[in-house]
Amino acid sequence: MRLNVHAFGPEDGEPVLALHGVTGHGRRYVHLAAAALPDRRVLAVDLRGHGRSGWDPPWDVATHLADLHGTLDAEGVTAPVDVLGHSFGGLLGLGLVATAPERVRRAVLLDPAIALPVAICRQRAEAAAATAGWASMEDALAARREGIAESGQGFLEEEVAEHVEERADGRFWSRFSPPAAAVAWSEMSRPAPIPVTPRPILVVRALRDDYVQDAALLAPLERAIGSDLEVVGIDVQHILYWEALDETAEEVRRFLS
């Protein structure tokens, strides 16, 4: 599937492939792209089952990776590309490094959701499958504000305007497929895809959440790629590019400069 692409930056800029998290969309990268990579061409996709891309199954990691290859080809990107992935997008970014190192130059994984505890993934998958929408846009915005620190609240009206739509049932829904999100949570419980061919990887961990797994992700990554792995932390919750845009942008800019 050729994915919908939100493109930021100059058309002749060196490309960066940006991958959002489960239930998200590519336009979430608009501010991070401007702050961190103003001279780069950031290609922020809507993953299958999300946003304005097609929603047809299957929704497993292998299919997502095939979609990314097809979309890079369609965009004319043939040289190795820098990859930026948040949460489930971090899993896909690492999956690209592991399965197609010839396509990846470097990877930045923002609080990647990889090899998570099974119980957490089951709970999140069941919650995603039971999504029921909201009675109004105001209710959608109020729900989105829950759990987001004050520093990230300024992005939420834009987020809801982009990602919530009224459907035929009169309710307001986020633009993602609940079954696709449930499958993504299942995939996040699998063992980490560890690269055989090293590529420089930066993991930016959100210190107020527990997505990044030391034993299941960082330890095997370090054994596999050694000094090509760098890990830094930012004292915020999971959506770093909302709660700490400037700090997140600085780490991305530094690593991909």
PDB file of N, CA and C in Angstrom, residues 83-141:
ATOM      1  N   VAL A  83      15.623   7.597   9.858  1.00  0.00           N
ATOM      2  CA  VAL A  83      14.286   7.196  10.306  1.00  0.00           C
ATOM      3  C   VAL A  83      14.039   7.765  11.694  1.00  0.00           C
ATOM      4  N   LEU A  84      12.850   8.312  11.885  1.00  0.00           N
ATOM      5  CA  LEU A  84      12.419   8.875  13.153  1.00  0.00           C
ATOM      6  C   LEU A  84      11.105   8.201  13.520  1.00  0.00           C
ATOM      7  N   GLY A  85      11.071   7.487  14.645  1.00  0.00           N
ATOM      8  CA  GLY A  85       9.868   6.753  15.006  1.00  0.00           C
ATOM      9  C   GLY A  85       9.509   6.923  16.468  1.00  0.00           C
ATOM     10  N   HIS A  86       8.224   7.169  16.737  1.00  0.00           N
ATOM     11  CA  HIS A  86       7.737   7.305  18.105  1.00  0.00           C
ATOM     12  C   HIS A  86       6.865   6.109  18.469  1.00  0.00           C
ATOM     13  N   SER A  87       7.098   5.521  19.637  1.00  0.00           N
ATOM     14  CA  SER A  87       6.237   4.471  20.191  1.00  0.00           C
ATOM     15  C   SER A  87       6.166   3.274  19.244  1.00  0.00           C
ATOM     16  N   PHE A  88       4.983   2.933  18.720  1.00  0.00           N
ATOM     17  CA  PHE A  88       4.885   1.850  17.736  1.00  0.00           C
ATOM     18  C   PHE A  88       5.709   2.175  16.496  1.00  0.00           C
ATOM     19  N   GLY A  89       5.798   3.447  16.149  1.00  0.00           N
ATOM     20  CA  GLY A  89       6.673   3.845  15.049  1.00  0.00           C
ATOM     21  C   GLY A  89       8.127   3.548  15.332  1.00  0.00           C
ATOM     22  N   GLY A  90       8.516   3.549  16.612  1.00  0.00           N
ATOM     23  CA  GLY A  90       9.870   3.140  16.968  1.00  0.00           C
ATOM     24  C   GLY A  90      10.095   1.666  16.703  1.00  0.00           C
ATOM     25  N   LEU A  91       9.074   0.842  16.977  1.00  0.00           N
ATOM     26  CA  LEU A  91       9.168  -0.578  16.637  1.00  0.00           C
ATOM     27  C   LEU A  91       9.353  -0.755  15.136  1.00  0.00           C
ATOM     28  N   LEU A  92       8.591  -0.023  14.337  1.00  0.00           N
ATOM     29  CA  LEU A  92       8.726  -0.145  12.887  1.00  0.00           C
ATOM     30  C   LEU A  92      10.081   0.373  12.413  1.00  0.00           C
ATOM     31  N   GLY A  93      10.560   1.448  13.024  1.00  0.00           N
ATOM     32  CA  GLY A  93      11.877   1.951  12.659  1.00  0.00           C
ATOM     33  C   GLY A  93      12.971   0.942  12.940  1.00  0.00           C
ATOM     34  N   LEU A  94      12.919   0.321  14.118  1.00  0.00           N
ATOM     35  CA  LEU A  94      13.904  -0.708  14.435  1.00  0.00           C
ATOM     36  C   LEU A  94      13.722  -1.910  13.524  1.00  0.00           C
ATOM     37  N   GLY A  95      12.471  -2.213  13.177  1.00  0.00           N
ATOM     38  CA  GLY A  95      12.217  -3.303  12.237  1.00  0.00           C
ATOM     39  C   GLY A  95      12.854  -3.058  10.886  1.00  0.00           C
ATOM     40  N   LEU A  96      12.835  -1.810  10.420  1.00  0.00           N
ATOM     41  CA  LEU A  96      13.515  -1.480   9.162  1.00  0.00           C
ATOM     42  C   LEU A  96      15.016  -1.701   9.278  1.00  0.00           C
ATOM     43  N   VAL A  97      15.601  -1.266  10.381  1.00  0.00           N
ATOM     44  CA  VAL A  97      17.042  -1.478  10.575  1.00  0.00           C
ATOM     45  C   VAL A  97      17.368  -2.964  10.561  1.00  0.00           C
ATOM     46  N   ALA A  98      16.526  -3.767  11.207  1.00  0.00           N
ATOM     47  CA  ALA A  98      16.800  -5.199  11.337  1.00  0.00           C
ATOM     48  C   ALA A  98      16.607  -5.953  10.032  1.00  0.00           C
ATOM     49  N   THR A  99      15.610  -5.556   9.246  1.00  0.00           N
ATOM     50  CA  THR A  99      15.259  -6.339   8.054  1.00  0.00           C
ATOM     51  C   THR A  99      15.756  -5.738   6.754  1.00  0.00           C
ATOM     52  N   ALA A 100      16.040  -4.445   6.754  1.00  0.00           N
ATOM     53  CA  ALA A 100      16.481  -3.782   5.514  1.00  0.00           C
ATOM     54  C   ALA A 100      17.520  -2.718   5.828  1.00  0.00           C
ATOM     55  N   PRO A 101      18.661  -3.118   6.396  1.00  0.00           N
ATOM     56  CA  PRO A 101      19.659  -2.117   6.793  1.00  0.00           C
ATOM     57  C   PRO A 101      20.163  -1.273   5.634  1.00  0.00           C
ATOM     58  N   GLU A 102      20.039  -1.793   4.414  1.00  0.00           N
ATOM     59  CA  GLU A 102      20.491  -1.030   3.253  1.00  0.00           C
ATOM     60  C   GLU A 102      19.633   0.208   3.005  1.00  0.00           C
ATOM     61  N   ARG A 103      18.441   0.266   3.614  1.00  0.00           N
ATOM     62  CA  ARG A 103      17.554   1.415   3.415  1.00  0.00           C
ATOM     63  C   ARG A 103      17.682   2.447   4.524  1.00  0.00           C
ATOM     64  N   VAL A 104      18.437   2.135   5.579  1.00  0.00           N
ATOM     65  CA  VAL A 104      18.476   3.003   6.757  1.00  0.00           C
ATOM     66  C   VAL A 104      19.891   3.518   6.976  1.00  0.00           C
ATOM     67  N   ARG A 105      19.996   4.820   7.184  1.00  0.00           N
ATOM     68  CA  ARG A 105      21.278   5.435   7.534  1.00  0.00           C
ATOM     69  C   ARG A 105      21.444   5.494   9.051  1.00  0.00           C
ATOM     70  N   ARG A 106      20.475   6.118   9.707  1.00  0.00           N
ATOM     71  CA  ARG A 106      20.456   6.233  11.168  1.00  0.00           C
ATOM     72  C   ARG A 106      19.003   6.179  11.621  1.00  0.00           C
ATOM     73  N   ALA A 107      18.791   5.885  12.902  1.00  0.00           N
ATOM     74  CA  ALA A 107      17.423   5.826  13.423  1.00  0.00           C
ATOM     75  C   ALA A 107      17.349   6.507  14.781  1.00  0.00           C
ATOM     76  N   VAL A 108      16.318   7.320  14.954  1.00  0.00           N
ATOM     77  CA  VAL A 108      15.987   7.908  16.250  1.00  0.00           C
ATOM     78  C   VAL A 108      14.672   7.292  16.706  1.00  0.00           C
ATOM     79  N   LEU A 109      14.694   6.647  17.856  1.00  0.00           N
ATOM     80  CA  LEU A 109      13.513   5.983  18.406  1.00  0.00           C
ATOM     81  C   LEU A 109      13.052   6.772  19.625  1.00  0.00           C
ATOM     82  N   LEU A 110      11.908   7.435  19.498  1.00  0.00           N
ATOM     83  CA  LEU A 110      11.370   8.261  20.571  1.00  0.00           C
ATOM     84  C   LEU A 110      10.462   7.417  21.454  1.00  0.00           C
ATOM     85  N   ASP A 111      10.930   7.119  22.654  1.00  0.00           N
ATOM     86  CA  ASP A 111      10.197   6.289  23.612  1.00  0.00           C
ATOM     87  C   ASP A 111       9.554   5.089  22.923  1.00  0.00           C
ATOM     88  N   PRO A 112      10.370   4.241  22.299  1.00  0.00           N
ATOM     89  CA  PRO A 112       9.831   3.142  21.497  1.00  0.00           C
ATOM     90  C   PRO A 112       9.086   2.113  22.339  1.00  0.00           C
ATOM     91  N   ALA A 113       7.972   1.644  21.789  1.00  0.00           N
ATOM     92  CA  ALA A 113       7.137   0.637  22.456  1.00  0.00           C
ATOM     93  C   ALA A 113       7.461  -0.722  21.855  1.00  0.00           C
ATOM     94  N   ILE A 114       8.446  -1.389  22.430  1.00  0.00           N
ATOM     95  CA  ILE A 114       8.992  -2.626  21.863  1.00  0.00           C
ATOM     96  C   ILE A 114       9.147  -3.649  22.980  1.00  0.00           C
ATOM     97  N   ALA A 115       8.717  -4.888  22.728  1.00  0.00           N
ATOM     98  CA  ALA A 115       8.856  -5.974  23.698  1.00  0.00           C
ATOM     99  C   ALA A 115       8.243  -5.602  25.045  1.00  0.00           C
ATOM    100  N   LEU A 116       7.036  -5.052  24.990  1.00  0.00           N
ATOM    101  CA  LEU A 116       6.342  -4.642  26.206  1.00  0.00           C
ATOM    102  C   LEU A 116       5.763  -5.854  26.939  1.00  0.00           C
ATOM    103  N   PRO A 117       5.499  -5.717  28.231  1.00  0.00           N
ATOM    104  CA  PRO A 117       4.884  -6.815  28.975  1.00  0.00           C
ATOM    105  C   PRO A 117       3.549  -7.232  28.357  1.00  0.00           C
ATOM    106  N   VAL A 118       3.325  -8.530  28.301  1.00  0.00           N
ATOM    107  CA  VAL A 118       2.135  -9.074  27.650  1.00  0.00           C
ATOM    108  C   VAL A 118       0.853  -8.540  28.290  1.00  0.00           C
ATOM    109  N   ALA A 119       0.821  -8.448  29.608  1.00  0.00           N
ATOM    110  CA  ALA A 119      -0.399  -8.005  30.287  1.00  0.00           C
ATOM    111  C   ALA A 119      -0.774  -6.585  29.884  1.00  0.00           C
ATOM    112  N   ILE A 120       0.221  -5.723  29.746  1.00  0.00           N
ATOM    113  CA  ILE A 120      -0.046  -4.343  29.331  1.00  0.00           C
ATOM    114  C   ILE A 120      -0.586  -4.314  27.911  1.00  0.00           C
ATOM    115  N   CYS A 121       0.030  -5.086  27.028  1.00  0.00           N
ATOM    116  CA  CYS A 121      -0.419  -5.100  25.635  1.00  0.00           C
ATOM    117  C   CYS A 121      -1.835  -5.645  25.506  1.00  0.00           C
ATOM    118  N   ARG A 122      -2.152  -6.661  26.277  1.00  0.00           N
ATOM    119  CA  ARG A 122      -3.523  -7.190  26.228  1.00  0.00           C
ATOM    120  C   ARG A 122      -4.520  -6.135  26.690  1.00  0.00           C
ATOM    121  N   GLN A 123      -4.210  -5.461  27.777  1.00  0.00           N
ATOM    122  CA  GLN A 123      -5.111  -4.432  28.301  1.00  0.00           C
ATOM    123  C   GLN A 123      -5.306  -3.309  27.284  1.00  0.00           C
ATOM    124  N   ARG A 124      -4.214  -2.842  26.673  1.00  0.00           N
ATOM    125  CA  ARG A 124      -4.312  -1.745  25.703  1.00  0.00           C
ATOM    126  C   ARG A 124      -5.032  -2.196  24.435  1.00  0.00           C
ATOM    127  N   ALA A 125      -4.804  -3.438  24.008  1.00  0.00           N
ATOM    128  CA  ALA A 125      -5.489  -3.951  22.820  1.00  0.00           C
ATOM    129  C   ALA A 125      -6.992  -4.029  23.050  1.00  0.00           C
ATOM    130  N   GLU A 126      -7.385  -4.513  24.227  1.00  0.00           N
ATOM    131  CA  GLU A 126      -8.813  -4.603  24.530  1.00  0.00           C
ATOM    132  C   GLU A 126      -9.442  -3.215  24.594  1.00  0.00           C
ATOM    133  N   ALA A 127      -8.721  -2.252  25.153  1.00  0.00           N
ATOM    134  CA  ALA A 127      -9.241  -0.886  25.217  1.00  0.00           C
ATOM    135  C   ALA A 127      -9.380  -0.286  23.822  1.00  0.00           C
ATOM    136  N   ALA A 128      -8.399  -0.546  22.954  1.00  0.00           N
ATOM    137  CA  ALA A 128      -8.470  -0.027  21.586  1.00  0.00           C
ATOM    138  C   ALA A 128      -9.654  -0.616  20.837  1.00  0.00           C
ATOM    139  N   ALA A 129      -9.864  -1.914  21.002  1.00  0.00           N
ATOM    140  CA  ALA A 129     -10.965  -2.578  20.297  1.00  0.00           C
ATOM    141  C   ALA A 129     -12.326  -2.100  20.783  1.00  0.00           C
ATOM    142  N   ALA A 130     -12.385  -1.605  22.018  1.00  0.00           N
ATOM    143  CA  ALA A 130     -13.658  -1.166  22.600  1.00  0.00           C
ATOM    144  C   ALA A 130     -13.908   0.327  22.427  1.00  0.00           C
ATOM    145  N   THR A 131     -13.073   1.008  21.659  1.00  0.00           N
ATOM    146  CA  THR A 131     -13.237   2.446  21.443  1.00  0.00           C
ATOM    147  C   THR A 131     -14.651   2.756  20.961  1.00  0.00           C
ATOM    148  N   ALA A 132     -15.291   3.772  21.572  1.00  0.00           N
ATOM    149  CA  ALA A 132     -16.695   4.072  21.251  1.00  0.00           C
ATOM    150  C   ALA A 132     -16.913   5.495  20.764  1.00  0.00           C
ATOM    151  N   GLY A 133     -15.863   6.277  20.577  1.00  0.00           N
ATOM    152  CA  GLY A 133     -16.030   7.642  20.105  1.00  0.00           C
ATOM    153  C   GLY A 133     -16.576   8.559  21.186  1.00  0.00           C
ATOM    154  N   TRP A 134     -16.962   9.792  20.773  1.00  0.00           N
ATOM    155  CA  TRP A 134     -17.444  10.812  21.702  1.00  0.00           C
ATOM    156  C   TRP A 134     -18.707  11.449  21.145  1.00  0.00           C
ATOM    157  N   ALA A 135     -19.452  12.093  22.028  1.00  0.00           N
ATOM    158  CA  ALA A 135     -20.693  12.743  21.619  1.00  0.00           C
ATOM    159  C   ALA A 135     -20.455  14.082  20.936  1.00  0.00           C
ATOM    160  N   SER A 136     -19.284  14.690  21.154  1.00  0.00           N
ATOM    161  CA  SER A 136     -19.002  16.004  20.578  1.00  0.00           C
ATOM    162  C   SER A 136     -17.500  16.191  20.441  1.00  0.00           C
ATOM    163  N   MET A 137     -17.101  17.200  19.663  1.00  0.00           N
ATOM    164  CA  MET A 137     -15.685  17.546  19.563  1.00  0.00           C
ATOM    165  C   MET A 137     -15.156  18.019  20.912  1.00  0.00           C
ATOM    166  N   GLU A 138     -16.003  18.701  21.674  1.00  0.00           N
ATOM    167  CA  GLU A 138     -15.588  19.170  22.992  1.00  0.00           C
ATOM    168  C   GLU A 138     -15.261  17.996  23.911  1.00  0.00           C
ATOM    169  N   ASP A 139     -16.063  16.941  23.836  1.00  0.00           N
ATOM    170  CA  ASP A 139     -15.782  15.745  24.627  1.00  0.00           C
ATOM    171  C   ASP A 139     -14.486  15.081  24.169  1.00  0.00           C
ATOM    172  N   ALA A 140     -14.257  15.072  22.864  1.00  0.00           N
ATOM    173  CA  ALA A 140     -13.023  14.490  22.339  1.00  0.00           C
ATOM    174  C   ALA A 140     -11.811  15.257  22.840  1.00  0.00           C
ATOM    175  N   LEU A 141     -11.905  16.588  22.842  1.00  0.00           N
ATOM    176  CA  LEU A 141     -10.791  17.404  23.321  1.00  0.00           C
ATOM    177  C   LEU A 141     -10.567  17.190  24.811  1.00  0.00           C
TER     178      LEU A 141
END
